[in-house]
Amino acid sequence: ENGVCGNRTVQRRAFKRTTVQKGHGQWALIMEEDGAKGDVVEEYVGECLREEQFRERWEATQEKERVYFCALLPGLVVDATHYGSFARFVNHHCDANAVLAPLSVCGERRIVVRLEQDVTCGEEVTVRYGFEDGEFVQRCWCGGASCQGWIHRLPASRGEGDEGTDAHDEGVRSQCRH
């Protein structure tokens, strides 16, 4: 959208300036400069786990500590719990201003935080979390105008058992569990 190739942004590590601040009892990713729709804010990095490793770690840590998981490919999950970039502090919001987007850089699959709208300096960067399987449902407290009350659950407007998705959902649903 802004004329800058996401691949080059990742290769050159030319991300928007951000910081991490604590607010409302949790850490948050905050813009330190204005950003335009399409800007790549940060790359989501961490330890790559196979599905079985992820499930073991999820079971072992879900009640003990904050976790930062993000699906990279089917069967491969990035765990940024113990090390990673500032992207691990991006919080859920039903009216998110960014998405976690796949990107291929030199043949490698990467995940980046990309703005879906213009943001201003000092604004929190948010994404809409959600695994389609609904296995990791959590209560949502974002308070957004379109808040559905739950994270990791398909929108309530769908019929019970309706597993379909539409183009809008595909564009905004990230694959993260926090």
mmCIF file of N, CA and C in Angstrom, residues 2-123:
data_model
loop_
_atom_site.group_PDB
_atom_site.id
_atom_site.type_symbol
_atom_site.label_atom_id
_atom_site.label_comp_id
_atom_site.label_asym_id
_atom_site.label_seq_id
_atom_site.Cartn_x
_atom_site.Cartn_y
_atom_site.Cartn_z
ATOM 1 N N ASN A 2 1.934 1.260 0.770
ATOM 2 C CA ASN A 2 2.742 2.466 0.906
ATOM 3 C C ASN A 2 3.923 2.499 -0.057
ATOM 4 N N GLY A 3 4.022 1.508 -0.949
ATOM 5 C CA GLY A 3 5.082 1.495 -1.937
ATOM 6 C C GLY A 3 6.386 0.881 -1.470
ATOM 7 N N VAL A 4 6.464 0.389 -0.227
ATOM 8 C CA VAL A 4 7.672 -0.224 0.292
ATOM 9 C C VAL A 4 7.463 -1.731 0.324
ATOM 10 N N CYS A 5 8.370 -2.476 -0.275
ATOM 11 C CA CYS A 5 8.280 -3.929 -0.320
ATOM 12 C C CYS A 5 8.517 -4.499 1.077
ATOM 13 N N GLY A 6 7.574 -5.326 1.541
ATOM 14 C CA GLY A 6 7.703 -5.946 2.854
ATOM 15 C C GLY A 6 8.939 -6.810 2.979
ATOM 16 N N ASN A 7 9.321 -7.491 1.879
ATOM 17 C CA ASN A 7 10.526 -8.316 1.899
ATOM 18 C C ASN A 7 11.761 -7.475 2.198
ATOM 19 N N ARG A 8 11.878 -6.344 1.516
ATOM 20 C CA ARG A 8 13.033 -5.462 1.751
ATOM 21 C C ARG A 8 13.028 -4.914 3.168
ATOM 22 N N THR A 9 11.848 -4.594 3.659
ATOM 23 C CA THR A 9 11.743 -4.083 5.027
ATOM 24 C C THR A 9 12.293 -5.102 6.014
ATOM 25 N N VAL A 10 11.942 -6.374 5.841
ATOM 26 C CA VAL A 10 12.422 -7.422 6.736
ATOM 27 C C VAL A 10 13.919 -7.657 6.538
ATOM 28 N N GLN A 11 14.361 -7.755 5.298
ATOM 29 C CA GLN A 11 15.782 -7.988 5.032
ATOM 30 C C GLN A 11 16.654 -6.888 5.617
ATOM 31 N N ARG A 12 16.199 -5.666 5.522
ATOM 32 C CA ARG A 12 16.987 -4.515 6.012
ATOM 33 C C ARG A 12 16.677 -4.163 7.457
ATOM 34 N N ARG A 13 15.710 -4.893 8.058
ATOM 35 C CA ARG A 13 15.275 -4.611 9.439
ATOM 36 C C ARG A 13 14.852 -3.150 9.574
ATOM 37 N N ALA A 14 14.211 -2.629 8.533
ATOM 38 C CA ALA A 14 13.804 -1.222 8.471
ATOM 39 C C ALA A 14 12.358 -1.058 8.956
ATOM 40 N N PHE A 15 12.101 -1.519 10.166
ATOM 41 C CA PHE A 15 10.755 -1.469 10.716
ATOM 42 C C PHE A 15 10.429 -0.092 11.267
ATOM 43 N N LYS A 16 9.162 0.146 11.506
ATOM 44 C CA LYS A 16 8.737 1.379 12.172
ATOM 45 C C LYS A 16 9.270 1.342 13.607
ATOM 46 N N ARG A 17 9.534 2.503 14.156
ATOM 47 C CA ARG A 17 10.020 2.570 15.539
ATOM 48 C C ARG A 17 8.870 2.297 16.500
ATOM 49 N N THR A 18 9.124 1.363 17.425
ATOM 50 C CA THR A 18 8.130 1.020 18.443
ATOM 51 C C THR A 18 8.806 0.906 19.791
ATOM 52 N N THR A 19 8.000 0.850 20.824
ATOM 53 C CA THR A 19 8.481 0.594 22.171
ATOM 54 C C THR A 19 7.459 -0.298 22.849
ATOM 55 N N VAL A 20 7.825 -0.813 23.999
ATOM 56 C CA VAL A 20 6.910 -1.630 24.794
ATOM 57 C C VAL A 20 6.653 -0.889 26.092
ATOM 58 N N GLN A 21 5.371 -0.715 26.403
ATOM 59 C CA GLN A 21 4.975 -0.023 27.626
ATOM 60 C C GLN A 21 3.930 -0.851 28.353
ATOM 61 N N LYS A 22 3.890 -0.709 29.657
ATOM 62 C CA LYS A 22 2.877 -1.402 30.444
ATOM 63 C C LYS A 22 1.685 -0.478 30.623
ATOM 64 N N GLY A 23 0.521 -1.026 30.359
ATOM 65 C CA GLY A 23 -0.714 -0.265 30.525
ATOM 66 C C GLY A 23 -1.866 -1.228 30.692
ATOM 67 N N HIS A 24 -2.834 -0.895 31.505
ATOM 68 C CA HIS A 24 -3.992 -1.753 31.762
ATOM 69 C C HIS A 24 -3.555 -3.137 32.234
ATOM 70 N N GLY A 25 -2.435 -3.211 32.998
ATOM 71 C CA GLY A 25 -1.991 -4.465 33.574
ATOM 72 C C GLY A 25 -1.267 -5.406 32.625
ATOM 73 N N GLN A 26 -0.977 -4.963 31.419
ATOM 74 C CA GLN A 26 -0.270 -5.827 30.479
ATOM 75 C C GLN A 26 0.686 -5.002 29.630
ATOM 76 N N TRP A 27 1.672 -5.684 29.045
ATOM 77 C CA TRP A 27 2.606 -5.027 28.154
ATOM 78 C C TRP A 27 1.927 -4.777 26.824
ATOM 79 N N ALA A 28 2.325 -3.703 26.150
ATOM 80 C CA ALA A 28 1.703 -3.338 24.871
ATOM 81 C C ALA A 28 2.762 -2.801 23.918
ATOM 82 N N LEU A 29 2.561 -3.062 22.622
ATOM 83 C CA LEU A 29 3.422 -2.544 21.571
ATOM 84 C C LEU A 29 2.894 -1.176 21.155
ATOM 85 N N ILE A 30 3.721 -0.131 21.304
ATOM 86 C CA ILE A 30 3.312 1.254 21.069
ATOM 87 C C ILE A 30 4.159 1.858 19.953
ATOM 88 N N MET A 31 3.503 2.564 19.046
ATOM 89 C CA MET A 31 4.222 3.235 17.954
ATOM 90 C C MET A 31 5.007 4.427 18.499
ATOM 91 N N GLU A 32 6.243 4.585 18.041
ATOM 92 C CA GLU A 32 7.065 5.741 18.389
ATOM 93 C C GLU A 32 7.142 6.731 17.236
ATOM 94 N N GLU A 33 6.417 6.440 16.174
ATOM 95 C CA GLU A 33 6.311 7.339 15.027
ATOM 96 C C GLU A 33 4.992 7.005 14.331
ATOM 97 N N ASP A 34 4.531 7.907 13.486
ATOM 98 C CA ASP A 34 3.308 7.647 12.727
ATOM 99 C C ASP A 34 3.558 6.502 11.746
ATOM 100 N N GLY A 35 2.519 5.746 11.455
ATOM 101 C CA GLY A 35 2.613 4.654 10.490
ATOM 102 C C GLY A 35 1.435 4.709 9.536
ATOM 103 N N ALA A 36 1.649 4.266 8.312
ATOM 104 C CA ALA A 36 0.609 4.267 7.286
ATOM 105 C C ALA A 36 0.128 2.847 7.022
ATOM 106 N N LYS A 37 -1.086 2.735 6.555
ATOM 107 C CA LYS A 37 -1.646 1.439 6.186
ATOM 108 C C LYS A 37 -0.653 0.735 5.256
ATOM 109 N N GLY A 38 -0.354 -0.535 5.560
ATOM 110 C CA GLY A 38 0.586 -1.319 4.762
ATOM 111 C C GLY A 38 1.993 -1.334 5.318
ATOM 112 N N ASP A 39 2.336 -0.431 6.230
ATOM 113 C CA ASP A 39 3.676 -0.421 6.823
ATOM 114 C C ASP A 39 3.906 -1.705 7.619
ATOM 115 N N VAL A 40 5.128 -2.236 7.530
ATOM 116 C CA VAL A 40 5.531 -3.367 8.356
ATOM 117 C C VAL A 40 6.132 -2.796 9.633
ATOM 118 N N VAL A 41 5.528 -3.167 10.758
ATOM 119 C CA VAL A 41 5.937 -2.624 12.053
ATOM 120 C C VAL A 41 7.089 -3.423 12.656
ATOM 121 N N GLU A 42 6.999 -4.757 12.553
ATOM 122 C CA GLU A 42 7.990 -5.621 13.209
ATOM 123 C C GLU A 42 7.832 -7.036 12.691
ATOM 124 N N GLU A 43 8.881 -7.836 12.803
ATOM 125 C CA GLU A 43 8.795 -9.265 12.490
ATOM 126 C C GLU A 43 8.541 -10.034 13.781
ATOM 127 N N TYR A 44 7.662 -11.035 13.716
ATOM 128 C CA TYR A 44 7.381 -11.896 14.868
ATOM 129 C C TYR A 44 8.406 -13.025 14.854
ATOM 130 N N VAL A 45 9.321 -13.025 15.811
ATOM 131 C CA VAL A 45 10.385 -14.027 15.848
ATOM 132 C C VAL A 45 10.393 -14.745 17.190
ATOM 133 N N GLY A 46 10.995 -15.920 17.201
ATOM 134 C CA GLY A 46 11.102 -16.730 18.404
ATOM 135 C C GLY A 46 11.590 -18.115 18.038
ATOM 136 N N GLU A 47 11.373 -19.056 18.929
ATOM 137 C CA GLU A 47 11.778 -20.446 18.724
ATOM 138 C C GLU A 47 10.720 -21.175 17.900
ATOM 139 N N CYS A 48 11.135 -21.885 16.862
ATOM 140 C CA CYS A 48 10.196 -22.655 16.031
ATOM 141 C C CYS A 48 9.957 -24.021 16.653
ATOM 142 N N LEU A 49 8.686 -24.370 16.825
ATOM 143 C CA LEU A 49 8.293 -25.646 17.414
ATOM 144 C C LEU A 49 7.416 -26.430 16.452
ATOM 145 N N ARG A 50 7.593 -27.750 16.437
ATOM 146 C CA ARG A 50 6.651 -28.601 15.720
ATOM 147 C C ARG A 50 5.372 -28.675 16.547
ATOM 148 N N GLU A 51 4.276 -29.072 15.927
ATOM 149 C CA GLU A 51 2.956 -29.094 16.580
ATOM 150 C C GLU A 51 2.979 -29.845 17.912
ATOM 151 N N GLU A 52 3.601 -31.011 17.944
ATOM 152 C CA GLU A 52 3.619 -31.794 19.188
ATOM 153 C C GLU A 52 4.412 -31.083 20.282
ATOM 154 N N GLN A 53 5.526 -30.418 19.909
ATOM 155 C CA GLN A 53 6.301 -29.645 20.886
ATOM 156 C C GLN A 53 5.471 -28.483 21.416
ATOM 157 N N PHE A 54 4.753 -27.807 20.506
ATOM 158 C CA PHE A 54 3.903 -26.693 20.904
ATOM 159 C C PHE A 54 2.848 -27.151 21.913
ATOM 160 N N ARG A 55 2.153 -28.240 21.618
ATOM 161 C CA ARG A 55 1.089 -28.726 22.505
ATOM 162 C C ARG A 55 1.635 -29.069 23.887
ATOM 163 N N GLU A 56 2.800 -29.701 23.932
ATOM 164 C CA GLU A 56 3.428 -30.016 25.220
ATOM 165 C C GLU A 56 3.751 -28.737 25.984
ATOM 166 N N ARG A 57 4.317 -27.760 25.304
ATOM 167 C CA ARG A 57 4.686 -26.511 25.955
ATOM 168 C C ARG A 57 3.447 -25.738 26.402
ATOM 169 N N TRP A 58 2.411 -25.740 25.561
ATOM 170 C CA TRP A 58 1.160 -25.057 25.922
ATOM 171 C C TRP A 58 0.595 -25.647 27.205
ATOM 172 N N GLU A 59 0.516 -26.959 27.277
ATOM 173 C CA GLU A 59 -0.027 -27.631 28.463
ATOM 174 C C GLU A 59 0.810 -27.326 29.697
ATOM 175 N N ALA A 60 2.114 -27.272 29.552
ATOM 176 C CA ALA A 60 3.016 -27.060 30.678
ATOM 177 C C ALA A 60 3.041 -25.619 31.163
ATOM 178 N N THR A 61 2.724 -24.660 30.293
ATOM 179 C CA THR A 61 2.923 -23.259 30.662
ATOM 180 C C THR A 61 1.657 -22.427 30.780
ATOM 181 N N GLN A 62 0.520 -22.899 30.298
ATOM 182 C CA GLN A 62 -0.643 -22.030 30.190
ATOM 183 C C GLN A 62 -1.097 -21.413 31.507
ATOM 184 N N GLU A 63 -0.921 -22.083 32.618
ATOM 185 C CA GLU A 63 -1.350 -21.524 33.901
ATOM 186 C C GLU A 63 -0.211 -20.856 34.666
ATOM 187 N N LYS A 64 1.018 -21.043 34.229
ATOM 188 C CA LYS A 64 2.169 -20.600 35.004
ATOM 189 C C LYS A 64 2.758 -19.276 34.569
ATOM 190 N N GLU A 65 2.704 -18.987 33.289
ATOM 191 C CA GLU A 65 3.363 -17.789 32.797
ATOM 192 C C GLU A 65 2.682 -17.287 31.536
ATOM 193 N N ARG A 66 3.026 -16.099 31.145
ATOM 194 C CA ARG A 66 2.536 -15.526 29.896
ATOM 195 C C ARG A 66 3.224 -16.259 28.754
ATOM 196 N N VAL A 67 2.476 -16.590 27.718
ATOM 197 C CA VAL A 67 3.039 -17.297 26.574
ATOM 198 C C VAL A 67 2.780 -16.500 25.307
ATOM 199 N N TYR A 68 3.634 -16.709 24.315
ATOM 200 C CA TYR A 68 3.560 -15.961 23.065
ATOM 201 C C TYR A 68 3.755 -16.919 21.889
ATOM 202 N N PHE A 69 2.673 -17.549 21.437
ATOM 203 C CA PHE A 69 2.717 -18.506 20.346
ATOM 204 C C PHE A 69 2.081 -17.912 19.101
ATOM 205 N N CYS A 70 2.654 -18.219 17.949
ATOM 206 C CA CYS A 70 2.101 -17.768 16.677
ATOM 207 C C CYS A 70 2.366 -18.828 15.617
ATOM 208 N N ALA A 71 1.311 -19.244 14.885
ATOM 209 C CA ALA A 71 1.468 -20.262 13.843
ATOM 210 C C ALA A 71 2.249 -19.684 12.668
ATOM 211 N N LEU A 72 3.249 -20.419 12.224
ATOM 212 C CA LEU A 72 4.052 -20.009 11.080
ATOM 213 C C LEU A 72 3.582 -20.740 9.824
ATOM 214 N N LEU A 73 3.443 -22.034 9.928
ATOM 215 C CA LEU A 73 2.950 -22.909 8.868
ATOM 216 C C LEU A 73 2.103 -23.982 9.543
ATOM 217 N N PRO A 74 1.280 -24.702 8.811
ATOM 218 C CA PRO A 74 0.577 -25.821 9.441
ATOM 219 C C PRO A 74 1.598 -26.760 10.091
ATOM 220 N N GLY A 75 1.418 -27.023 11.379
ATOM 221 C CA GLY A 75 2.324 -27.913 12.099
ATOM 222 C C GLY A 75 3.590 -27.266 12.610
ATOM 223 N N LEU A 76 3.755 -25.952 12.425
ATOM 224 C CA LEU A 76 4.948 -25.242 12.882
ATOM 225 C C LEU A 76 4.527 -23.943 13.565
ATOM 226 N N VAL A 77 4.963 -23.774 14.816
ATOM 227 C CA VAL A 77 4.548 -22.637 15.636
ATOM 228 C C VAL A 77 5.779 -21.895 16.138
ATOM 229 N N VAL A 78 5.714 -20.569 16.153
ATOM 230 C CA VAL A 78 6.780 -19.743 16.706
ATOM 231 C C VAL A 78 6.439 -19.455 18.169
ATOM 232 N N ASP A 79 7.386 -19.753 19.062
ATOM 233 C CA ASP A 79 7.223 -19.479 20.484
ATOM 234 C C ASP A 79 8.171 -18.342 20.852
ATOM 235 N N ALA A 80 7.611 -17.176 21.145
ATOM 236 C CA ALA A 80 8.415 -16.008 21.513
ATOM 237 C C ALA A 80 8.380 -15.759 23.022
ATOM 238 N N THR A 81 8.039 -16.793 23.799
ATOM 239 C CA THR A 81 7.908 -16.644 25.254
ATOM 240 C C THR A 81 9.219 -16.240 25.913
ATOM 241 N N HIS A 82 10.313 -16.913 25.585
ATOM 242 C CA HIS A 82 11.586 -16.664 26.266
ATOM 243 C C HIS A 82 12.510 -15.734 25.502
ATOM 244 N N TYR A 83 12.342 -15.649 24.199
ATOM 245 C CA TYR A 83 13.079 -14.661 23.421
ATOM 246 C C TYR A 83 12.298 -14.379 22.150
ATOM 247 N N GLY A 84 12.433 -13.162 21.685
ATOM 248 C CA GLY A 84 11.712 -12.753 20.488
ATOM 249 C C GLY A 84 11.803 -11.247 20.328
ATOM 250 N N SER A 85 11.087 -10.741 19.373
ATOM 251 C CA SER A 85 11.086 -9.305 19.099
ATOM 252 C C SER A 85 9.963 -8.615 19.876
ATOM 253 N N PHE A 86 9.903 -7.301 19.742
ATOM 254 C CA PHE A 86 8.812 -6.539 20.362
ATOM 255 C C PHE A 86 7.441 -6.994 19.862
ATOM 256 N N ALA A 87 7.386 -7.652 18.707
ATOM 257 C CA ALA A 87 6.102 -8.088 18.144
ATOM 258 C C ALA A 87 5.347 -9.003 19.102
ATOM 259 N N ARG A 88 6.042 -9.695 19.989
ATOM 260 C CA ARG A 88 5.347 -10.589 20.915
ATOM 261 C C ARG A 88 4.442 -9.830 21.885
ATOM 262 N N PHE A 89 4.615 -8.532 21.980
ATOM 263 C CA PHE A 89 3.793 -7.740 22.896
ATOM 264 C C PHE A 89 2.573 -7.118 22.226
ATOM 265 N N VAL A 90 2.302 -7.485 20.982
ATOM 266 C CA VAL A 90 1.107 -6.974 20.309
ATOM 267 C C VAL A 90 -0.107 -7.664 20.943
ATOM 268 N N ASN A 91 -1.059 -6.884 21.392
ATOM 269 C CA ASN A 91 -2.237 -7.405 22.090
ATOM 270 C C ASN A 91 -3.410 -7.604 21.147
ATOM 271 N N HIS A 92 -4.353 -8.399 21.619
ATOM 272 C CA HIS A 92 -5.593 -8.635 20.885
ATOM 273 C C HIS A 92 -6.533 -7.445 21.035
ATOM 274 N N HIS A 93 -7.236 -7.139 19.961
ATOM 275 C CA HIS A 93 -8.351 -6.189 19.985
ATOM 276 C C HIS A 93 -9.283 -6.579 18.848
ATOM 277 N N CYS A 94 -10.572 -6.621 19.136
ATOM 278 C CA CYS A 94 -11.540 -7.000 18.102
ATOM 279 C C CYS A 94 -11.593 -5.976 16.968
ATOM 280 N N ASP A 95 -11.226 -4.723 17.251
ATOM 281 C CA ASP A 95 -11.150 -3.669 16.235
ATOM 282 C C ASP A 95 -9.681 -3.347 15.979
ATOM 283 N N ALA A 96 -8.911 -4.361 15.632
ATOM 284 C CA ALA A 96 -7.459 -4.249 15.488
ATOM 285 C C ALA A 96 -7.061 -3.273 14.390
ATOM 286 N N ASN A 97 -5.866 -2.684 14.557
ATOM 287 C CA ASN A 97 -5.334 -1.780 13.546
ATOM 288 C C ASN A 97 -4.205 -2.420 12.739
ATOM 289 N N ALA A 98 -3.930 -3.707 13.010
ATOM 290 C CA ALA A 98 -2.852 -4.414 12.304
ATOM 291 C C ALA A 98 -3.207 -5.896 12.171
ATOM 292 N N VAL A 99 -2.430 -6.597 11.367
ATOM 293 C CA VAL A 99 -2.560 -8.052 11.221
ATOM 294 C C VAL A 99 -1.188 -8.689 11.311
ATOM 295 N N LEU A 100 -1.166 -9.966 11.652
ATOM 296 C CA LEU A 100 0.040 -10.765 11.527
ATOM 297 C C LEU A 100 -0.046 -11.406 10.156
ATOM 298 N N ALA A 101 0.900 -11.071 9.301
ATOM 299 C CA ALA A 101 0.817 -11.468 7.895
ATOM 300 C C ALA A 101 2.008 -12.332 7.503
ATOM 301 N N PRO A 102 1.762 -13.384 6.719
ATOM 302 C CA PRO A 102 2.875 -14.205 6.227
ATOM 303 C C PRO A 102 3.632 -13.465 5.139
ATOM 304 N N LEU A 103 4.927 -13.726 5.079
ATOM 305 C CA LEU A 103 5.776 -13.095 4.083
ATOM 306 C C LEU A 103 6.893 -14.071 3.738
ATOM 307 N N SER A 104 7.250 -14.168 2.484
ATOM 308 C CA SER A 104 8.356 -15.027 2.067
ATOM 309 C C SER A 104 9.567 -14.135 1.806
ATOM 310 N N VAL A 105 10.642 -14.400 2.538
ATOM 311 C CA VAL A 105 11.875 -13.632 2.398
ATOM 312 C C VAL A 105 12.991 -14.606 2.046
ATOM 313 N N CYS A 106 13.519 -14.481 0.832
ATOM 314 C CA CYS A 106 14.575 -15.378 0.348
ATOM 315 C C CYS A 106 14.158 -16.841 0.503
ATOM 316 N N GLY A 107 12.892 -17.130 0.243
ATOM 317 C CA GLY A 107 12.382 -18.496 0.302
ATOM 318 C C GLY A 107 11.992 -18.983 1.683
ATOM 319 N N GLU A 108 12.184 -18.152 2.712
ATOM 320 C CA GLU A 108 11.812 -18.528 4.075
ATOM 321 C C GLU A 108 10.510 -17.857 4.461
ATOM 322 N N ARG A 109 9.641 -18.605 5.135
ATOM 323 C CA ARG A 109 8.374 -18.059 5.603
ATOM 324 C C ARG A 109 8.639 -17.240 6.863
ATOM 325 N N ARG A 110 8.112 -16.021 6.878
ATOM 326 C CA ARG A 110 8.225 -15.122 8.033
ATOM 327 C C ARG A 110 6.835 -14.615 8.384
ATOM 328 N N ILE A 111 6.688 -14.109 9.598
ATOM 329 C CA ILE A 111 5.442 -13.475 10.030
ATOM 330 C C ILE A 111 5.787 -12.046 10.431
ATOM 331 N N VAL A 112 5.037 -11.086 9.903
ATOM 332 C CA VAL A 112 5.263 -9.682 10.238
ATOM 333 C C VAL A 112 3.979 -9.062 10.762
ATOM 334 N N VAL A 113 4.132 -8.005 11.540
ATOM 335 C CA VAL A 113 3.005 -7.185 11.967
ATOM 336 C C VAL A 113 2.871 -6.086 10.930
ATOM 337 N N ARG A 114 1.745 -6.056 10.220
ATOM 338 C CA ARG A 114 1.509 -5.069 9.159
ATOM 339 C C ARG A 114 0.279 -4.242 9.514
ATOM 340 N N LEU A 115 0.421 -2.925 9.389
ATOM 341 C CA LEU A 115 -0.690 -2.031 9.717
ATOM 342 C C LEU A 115 -1.816 -2.167 8.695
ATOM 343 N N GLU A 116 -3.037 -2.188 9.190
ATOM 344 C CA GLU A 116 -4.235 -2.254 8.349
ATOM 345 C C GLU A 116 -4.909 -0.893 8.238
ATOM 346 N N GLN A 117 -4.373 0.072 8.959
ATOM 347 C CA GLN A 117 -4.877 1.441 8.898
ATOM 348 C C GLN A 117 -3.764 2.369 9.365
ATOM 349 N N ASP A 118 -3.913 3.638 9.102
ATOM 350 C CA ASP A 118 -2.940 4.611 9.581
ATOM 351 C C ASP A 118 -2.997 4.664 11.107
ATOM 352 N N VAL A 119 -1.831 4.789 11.742
ATOM 353 C CA VAL A 119 -1.756 4.937 13.194
ATOM 354 C C VAL A 119 -0.847 6.125 13.513
ATOM 355 N N THR A 120 -1.028 6.664 14.696
ATOM 356 C CA THR A 120 -0.233 7.819 15.102
ATOM 357 C C THR A 120 0.764 7.440 16.183
ATOM 358 N N CYS A 121 1.768 8.270 16.327
ATOM 359 C CA CYS A 121 2.769 8.092 17.375
ATOM 360 C C CYS A 121 2.059 8.015 18.723
ATOM 361 N N GLY A 122 2.430 7.033 19.537
ATOM 362 C CA GLY A 122 1.813 6.854 20.847
ATOM 363 C C GLY A 122 0.638 5.894 20.852
ATOM 364 N N GLU A 123 0.176 5.474 19.685
ATOM 365 C CA GLU A 123 -0.963 4.560 19.593
ATOM 366 C C GLU A 123 -0.496 3.110 19.757
#
